[in-house]
Coordinates of C-alpha atoms and ligand atoms in Angstrom, one line a residue:
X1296 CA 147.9 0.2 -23.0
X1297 CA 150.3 3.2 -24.1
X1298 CA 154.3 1.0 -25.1
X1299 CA 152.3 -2.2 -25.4
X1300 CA 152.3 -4.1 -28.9
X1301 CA 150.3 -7.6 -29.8
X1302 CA 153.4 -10.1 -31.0
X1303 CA 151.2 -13.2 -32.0
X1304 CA 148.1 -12.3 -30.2
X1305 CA 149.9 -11.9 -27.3
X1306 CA 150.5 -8.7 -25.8
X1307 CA 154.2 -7.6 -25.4
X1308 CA 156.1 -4.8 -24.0
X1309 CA 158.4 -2.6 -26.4
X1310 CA 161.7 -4.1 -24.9
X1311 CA 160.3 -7.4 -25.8
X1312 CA 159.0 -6.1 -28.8
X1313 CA 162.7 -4.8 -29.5
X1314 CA 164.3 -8.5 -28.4
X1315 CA 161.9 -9.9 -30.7
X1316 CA 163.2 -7.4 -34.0
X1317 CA 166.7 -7.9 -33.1
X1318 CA 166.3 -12.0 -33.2
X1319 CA 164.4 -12.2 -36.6
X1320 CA 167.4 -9.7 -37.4
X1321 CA 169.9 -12.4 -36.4
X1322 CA 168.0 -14.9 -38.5
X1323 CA 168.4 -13.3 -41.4
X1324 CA 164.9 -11.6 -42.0
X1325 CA 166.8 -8.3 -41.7
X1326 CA 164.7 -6.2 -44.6
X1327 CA 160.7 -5.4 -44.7
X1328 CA 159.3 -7.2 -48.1
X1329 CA 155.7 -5.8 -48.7
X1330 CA 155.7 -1.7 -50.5
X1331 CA 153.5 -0.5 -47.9
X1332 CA 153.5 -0.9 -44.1
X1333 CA 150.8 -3.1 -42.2
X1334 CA 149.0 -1.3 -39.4
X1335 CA 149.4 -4.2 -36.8
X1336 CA 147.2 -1.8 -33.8
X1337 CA 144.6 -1.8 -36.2
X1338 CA 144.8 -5.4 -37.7
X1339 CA 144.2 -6.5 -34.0
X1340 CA 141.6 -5.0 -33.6
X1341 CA 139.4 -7.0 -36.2
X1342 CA 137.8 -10.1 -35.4
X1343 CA 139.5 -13.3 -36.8
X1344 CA 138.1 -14.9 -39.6
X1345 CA 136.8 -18.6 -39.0
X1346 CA 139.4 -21.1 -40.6
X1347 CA 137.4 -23.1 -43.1
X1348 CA 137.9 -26.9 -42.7
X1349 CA 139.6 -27.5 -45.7
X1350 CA 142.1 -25.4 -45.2
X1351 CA 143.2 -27.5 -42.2
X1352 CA 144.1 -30.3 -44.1
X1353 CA 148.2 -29.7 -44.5
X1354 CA 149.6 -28.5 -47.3
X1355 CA 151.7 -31.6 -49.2
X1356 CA 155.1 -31.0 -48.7
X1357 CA 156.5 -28.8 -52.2
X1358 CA 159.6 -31.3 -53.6
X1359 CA 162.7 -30.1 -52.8
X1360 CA 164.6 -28.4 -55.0
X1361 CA 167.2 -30.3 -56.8
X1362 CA 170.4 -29.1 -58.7
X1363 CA 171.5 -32.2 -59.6
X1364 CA 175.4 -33.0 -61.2
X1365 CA 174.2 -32.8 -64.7
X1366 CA 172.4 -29.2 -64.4
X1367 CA 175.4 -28.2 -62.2
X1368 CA 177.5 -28.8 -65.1
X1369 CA 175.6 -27.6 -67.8
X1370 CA 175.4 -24.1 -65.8
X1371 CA 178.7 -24.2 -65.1
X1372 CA 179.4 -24.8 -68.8
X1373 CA 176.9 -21.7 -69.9
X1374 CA 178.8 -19.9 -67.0
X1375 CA 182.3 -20.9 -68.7
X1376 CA 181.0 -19.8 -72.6
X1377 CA 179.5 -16.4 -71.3
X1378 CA 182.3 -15.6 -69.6
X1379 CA 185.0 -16.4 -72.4
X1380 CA 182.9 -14.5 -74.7
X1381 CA 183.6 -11.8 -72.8
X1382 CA 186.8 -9.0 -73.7
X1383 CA 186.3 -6.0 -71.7
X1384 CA 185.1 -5.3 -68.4
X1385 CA 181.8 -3.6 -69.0
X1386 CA 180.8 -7.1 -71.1
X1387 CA 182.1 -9.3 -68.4
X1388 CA 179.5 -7.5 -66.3
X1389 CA 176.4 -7.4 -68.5
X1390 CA 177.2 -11.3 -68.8
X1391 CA 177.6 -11.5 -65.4
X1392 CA 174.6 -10.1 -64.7
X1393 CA 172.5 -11.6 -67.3
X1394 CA 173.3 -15.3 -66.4
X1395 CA 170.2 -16.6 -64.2
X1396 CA 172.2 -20.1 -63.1
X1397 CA 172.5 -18.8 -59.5
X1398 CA 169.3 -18.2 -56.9
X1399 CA 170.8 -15.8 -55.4
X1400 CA 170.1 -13.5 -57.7
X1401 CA 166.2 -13.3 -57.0
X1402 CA 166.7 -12.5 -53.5
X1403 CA 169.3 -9.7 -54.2
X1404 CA 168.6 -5.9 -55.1
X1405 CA 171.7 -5.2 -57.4
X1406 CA 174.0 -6.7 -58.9
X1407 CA 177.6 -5.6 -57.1
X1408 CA 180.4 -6.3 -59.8
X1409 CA 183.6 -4.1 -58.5
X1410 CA 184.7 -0.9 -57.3
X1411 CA 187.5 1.5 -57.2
X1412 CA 190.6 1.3 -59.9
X1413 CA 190.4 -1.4 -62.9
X1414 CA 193.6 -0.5 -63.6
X1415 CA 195.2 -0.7 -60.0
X1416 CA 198.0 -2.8 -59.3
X1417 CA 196.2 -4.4 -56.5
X1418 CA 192.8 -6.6 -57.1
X1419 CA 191.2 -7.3 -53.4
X1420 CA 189.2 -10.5 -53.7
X1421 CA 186.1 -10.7 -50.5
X1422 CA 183.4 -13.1 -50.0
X1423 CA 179.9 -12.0 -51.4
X1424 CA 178.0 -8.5 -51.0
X1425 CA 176.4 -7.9 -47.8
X1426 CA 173.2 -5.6 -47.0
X1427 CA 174.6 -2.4 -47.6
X1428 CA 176.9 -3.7 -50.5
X1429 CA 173.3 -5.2 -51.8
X1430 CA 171.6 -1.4 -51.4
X1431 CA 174.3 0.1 -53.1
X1432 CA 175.9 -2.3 -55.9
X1433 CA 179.3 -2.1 -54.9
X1434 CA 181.7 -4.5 -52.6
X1435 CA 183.2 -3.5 -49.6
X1436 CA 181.3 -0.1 -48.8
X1437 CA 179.7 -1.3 -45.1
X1438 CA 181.4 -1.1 -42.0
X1439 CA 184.0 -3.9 -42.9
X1440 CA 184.7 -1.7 -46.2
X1441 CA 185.2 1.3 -44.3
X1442 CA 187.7 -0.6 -42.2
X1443 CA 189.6 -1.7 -45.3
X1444 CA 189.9 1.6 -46.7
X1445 CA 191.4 2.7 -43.8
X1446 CA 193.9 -0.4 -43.7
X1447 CA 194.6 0.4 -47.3
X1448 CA 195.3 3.6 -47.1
X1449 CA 197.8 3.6 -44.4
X1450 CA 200.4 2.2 -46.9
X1451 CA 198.8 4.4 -49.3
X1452 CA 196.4 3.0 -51.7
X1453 CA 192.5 3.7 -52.1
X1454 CA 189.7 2.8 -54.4
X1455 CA 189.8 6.7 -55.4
X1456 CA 193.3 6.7 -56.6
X1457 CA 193.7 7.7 -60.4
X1458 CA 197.2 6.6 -60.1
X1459 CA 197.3 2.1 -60.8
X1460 CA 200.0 2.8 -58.5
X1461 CA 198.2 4.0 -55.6
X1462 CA 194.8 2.1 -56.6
X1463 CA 192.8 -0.8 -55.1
X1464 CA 190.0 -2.8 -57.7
X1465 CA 187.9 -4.5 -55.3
X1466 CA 185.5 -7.5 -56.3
X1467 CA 183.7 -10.4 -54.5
X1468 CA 183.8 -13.8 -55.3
X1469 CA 179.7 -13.9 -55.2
X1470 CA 178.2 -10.4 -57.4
X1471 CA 175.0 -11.0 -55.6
X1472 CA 174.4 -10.8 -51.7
X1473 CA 173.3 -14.2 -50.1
X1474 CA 170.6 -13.9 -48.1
X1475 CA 170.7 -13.1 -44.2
X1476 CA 174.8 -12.9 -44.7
X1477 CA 175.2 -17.0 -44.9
X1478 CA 178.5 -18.4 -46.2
X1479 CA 178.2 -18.3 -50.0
X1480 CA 177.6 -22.2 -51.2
X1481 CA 179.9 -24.8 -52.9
X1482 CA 177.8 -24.2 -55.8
X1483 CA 178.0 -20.6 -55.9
X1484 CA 180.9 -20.6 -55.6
X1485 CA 181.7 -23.0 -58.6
X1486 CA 179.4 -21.0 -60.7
X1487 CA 180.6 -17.8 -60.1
X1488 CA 184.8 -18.9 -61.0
X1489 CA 184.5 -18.6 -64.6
X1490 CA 183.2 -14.7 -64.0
X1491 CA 186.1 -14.7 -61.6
X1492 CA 188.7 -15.8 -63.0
X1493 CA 188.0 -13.5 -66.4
X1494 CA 187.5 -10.6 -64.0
X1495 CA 191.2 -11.1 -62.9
X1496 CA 192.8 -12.0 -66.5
X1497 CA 191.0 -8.8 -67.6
X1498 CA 192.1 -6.3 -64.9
X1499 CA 195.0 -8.1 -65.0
X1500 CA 196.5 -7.2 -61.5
X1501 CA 199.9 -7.5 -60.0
X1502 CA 199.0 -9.0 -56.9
X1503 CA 195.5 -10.2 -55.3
X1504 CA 194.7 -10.1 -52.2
X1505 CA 192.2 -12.8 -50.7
X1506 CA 190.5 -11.7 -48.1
X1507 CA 188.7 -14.5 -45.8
X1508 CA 188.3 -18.1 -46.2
X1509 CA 185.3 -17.7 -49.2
X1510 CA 188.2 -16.0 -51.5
X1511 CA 191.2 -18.4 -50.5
X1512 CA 188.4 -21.4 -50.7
X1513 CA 187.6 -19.7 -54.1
X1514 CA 191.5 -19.1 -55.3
X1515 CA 193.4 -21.5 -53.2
X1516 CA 191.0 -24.5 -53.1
X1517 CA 190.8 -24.5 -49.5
X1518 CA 190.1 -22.4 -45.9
X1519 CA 191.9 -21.5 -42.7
X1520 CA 192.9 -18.4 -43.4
X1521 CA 194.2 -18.1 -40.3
X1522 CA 197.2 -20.3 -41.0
X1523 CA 197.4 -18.9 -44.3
X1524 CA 197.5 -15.4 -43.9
X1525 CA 200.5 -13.7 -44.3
X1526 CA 201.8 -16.8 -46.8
X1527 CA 202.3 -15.9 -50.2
X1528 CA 201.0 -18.1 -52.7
X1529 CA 199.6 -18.2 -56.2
X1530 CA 196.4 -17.8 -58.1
X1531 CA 195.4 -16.4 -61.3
X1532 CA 198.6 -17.1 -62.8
X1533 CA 199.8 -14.1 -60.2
X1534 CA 200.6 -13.8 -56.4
X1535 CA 197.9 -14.1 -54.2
X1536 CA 198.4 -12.6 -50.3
X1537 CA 195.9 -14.1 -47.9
X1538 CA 194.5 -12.1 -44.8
X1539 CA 192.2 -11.8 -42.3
X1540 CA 189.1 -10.6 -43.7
X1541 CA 188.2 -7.1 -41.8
X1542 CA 185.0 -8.2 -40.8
X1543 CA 186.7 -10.9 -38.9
X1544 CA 189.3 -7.5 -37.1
X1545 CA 185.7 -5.9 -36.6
X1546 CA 185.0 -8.8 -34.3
X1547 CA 188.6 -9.3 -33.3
X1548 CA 190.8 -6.4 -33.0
X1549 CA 193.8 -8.1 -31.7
X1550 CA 193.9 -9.6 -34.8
X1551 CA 194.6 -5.7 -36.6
X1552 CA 198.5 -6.8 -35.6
X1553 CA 199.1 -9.2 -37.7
X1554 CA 196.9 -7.7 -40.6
X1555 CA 199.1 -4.9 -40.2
X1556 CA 202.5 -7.4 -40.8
X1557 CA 200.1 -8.3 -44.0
X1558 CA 199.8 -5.0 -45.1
X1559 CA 203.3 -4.5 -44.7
X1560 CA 204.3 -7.7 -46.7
X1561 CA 202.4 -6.0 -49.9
X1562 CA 204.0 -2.6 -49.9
X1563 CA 207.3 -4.4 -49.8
X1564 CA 206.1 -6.6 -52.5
X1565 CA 205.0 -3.8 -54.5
X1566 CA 208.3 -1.6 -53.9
X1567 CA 209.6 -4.7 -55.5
X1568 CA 211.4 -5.5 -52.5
X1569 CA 211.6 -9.4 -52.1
X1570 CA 209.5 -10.7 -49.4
Ligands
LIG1931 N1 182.4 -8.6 -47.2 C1 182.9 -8.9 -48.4 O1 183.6 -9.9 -48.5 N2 182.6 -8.2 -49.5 C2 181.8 -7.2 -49.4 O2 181.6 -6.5 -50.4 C3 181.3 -6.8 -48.2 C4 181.6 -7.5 -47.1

C-alpha cells in the first residue's frame, strides 16, 4: 500500500516510520554506516531464509573491555612524551592525531584540532566535536558555533580576525567526536590534558574561556558551571572565565542574560580594565 513501509516485518505508516527515525536519532545512531543504500521494499519481498539450528545456540558473551589502571597510565604517559615532544602547533596536531590511546577515534571521521586565530588573545576551550564539527574537522562550526560567533562578535572578536586583538582560537577538550553526542569520559578526558595543556602553553593566550562543565571539569577539576560562570579563576598558568556553554543558551535562552554579563566581564578584562 502506497506511504506504507515494513519496520521489523511489520507494516508501519510513514509518520510512524518518521517517529521511529527520529528515536534511533535520539539514541545516537544518527549517521547511515554501509556505502550503498539497502532496498528495504525489495528485501521484503524475499522469502526468509530458515535459521539453521546451530546458529540458535547464543553467542558467548565477548569479555568486556577493560582499561585497567596500569594501561591508563602507560597511555597517559605516551600521551605526556608525544605531547612534550611537541614545539609548534602543526606538530602538536600530527601527534595529536597519531596517538591511538583513545577509542574514540575509530568512531570519528576527522580529527578536529582548532580553528580561527592561533595567535588571538582569547583561547575558547568546549567539550568534544559534535556531528557537524565531526563532518568538517573543526570545533564549534554547528548551530551552537554559530551562536558563539555571534556572541563573540558583539564585543568584537571572530575566528576570522587577522588582528590577535580581535581574534578567537577555538579548541575542544576531546579532538575527536564521541559518539551519539555523550559526555566525553573521565578517561578521555585524562588522556586528552597533556594535548591540552601544550595546545594552551603553545598558543599561549591571554585569557581562556571555558565553556561548559567538560572544559571547567577539564581546567578547574570540577563542574557546575552554573555557579561558576561569571567567576574568574585560573588555569594554564593564565585566567580562565567560565560560562554557559551556548548549546546550553540554545536550549535556554533566558540564560543569554547572564552570558552577556560574561561577555562583558572579558572585554573589560581585555581593555585591561580590572574586573
Ligand atoms: N560543542 C563543543 O563544545 N565543541 C564543539 O566543537 C561543538 C559543540
Amino acid at each position: 500500500m502506497d506511504g506504507e513501509l515494513t519496520y521489523l516485518g511489520q507494516t508501519v505508516d510513514a509518520a510512524t516510520a518518521l517517529a521511529l527515525l527520529e528515536w534511533q536519532a535520539e539514541l545516537g545512531a544518527d549517521e547511515a554506516i554501509l556505502d550503498a543504500g539497502i532496498d528495504r521494499y525489495e528485501l521484503a519481498q524475499r522469502p526468509r531464509p530458515a535459521i539453521p539450528a546451530a546458529a540458535a545456540t547464543p553467542a558467548p558473551a565477548a569479555p568486556p573491555v577493560q582499561t585497567d589502571q596500569a594501561d591508563q597510565s602507560a597511555l597517559i604517559a605516551q600521551a605526556q612524551a608525544l605531547a612534550d615532544g611537541a614545539d609548534t602547533l602543526a606538530a602538536l596536531a600530527a601527534a595529536q592525531e597519531g596517538f591511538d590511546g583513545l577509542e574514540l577515534k575509530k568512531g570519528a571521521r576527522n580529527f578536529c584540532f582548532a580553528d580561527g586565530n592561533p595567535k588571538a588573545r582569547v583561547m575558547i576551550l568546549g567539550e568534544a566535536p559534535g556531528d557537524e564539527e565531526d563532518r568538517q574537522g573543526r570545533p564549534f562550526v554547528g548551530r551552537a558555533g554559530q551562536l558563539l560567533d555571534k556572541m563573540f562578535g558583539a564585543i568584537g572578536l571572530s575566528r576570522d580576525a587577522v588582528d590577535a586583538e580581535a581574534a578567537i582560537y577555538l579548541v575542544n577538550t576531546l579532538p575527536w567526536h564521541p559518539p551519539g553526542d555523550r559526555d566525553p569520559l573521565a578517561h578521555e578526558i585524562a588522556l586528552s590534558m597533556p594535548f591540552l595543556r601544550r595546545h594552551v602553553e603553545l598558543a599561549a593566550p591571554d585569557i581562556v574561556v571555558l565553556m561548559g562543565n567538560i572544559a571547567c571539569e577539564a581546567a578547574l577539576g570540577r563542574r557546575g558551571v552554573l555557579r561558576l560562570r561569571g567567576q574568574w579563576g585560573t588555569a594554564f598558568d593564565r585566567p580562565v572565565l567560565p560560562m554557559t556553554h551556548p548549546a546550553y543558551l540554545l536550549r535556554n535562552p533566558p540564560a543569554k542574560r547572564a552570558a552577556w554579563e560574561d561577555l562583558l566581564s572579558l572585554s573589560a578584562r581585555l581593555d585591561g580594565v580590572s574586573v
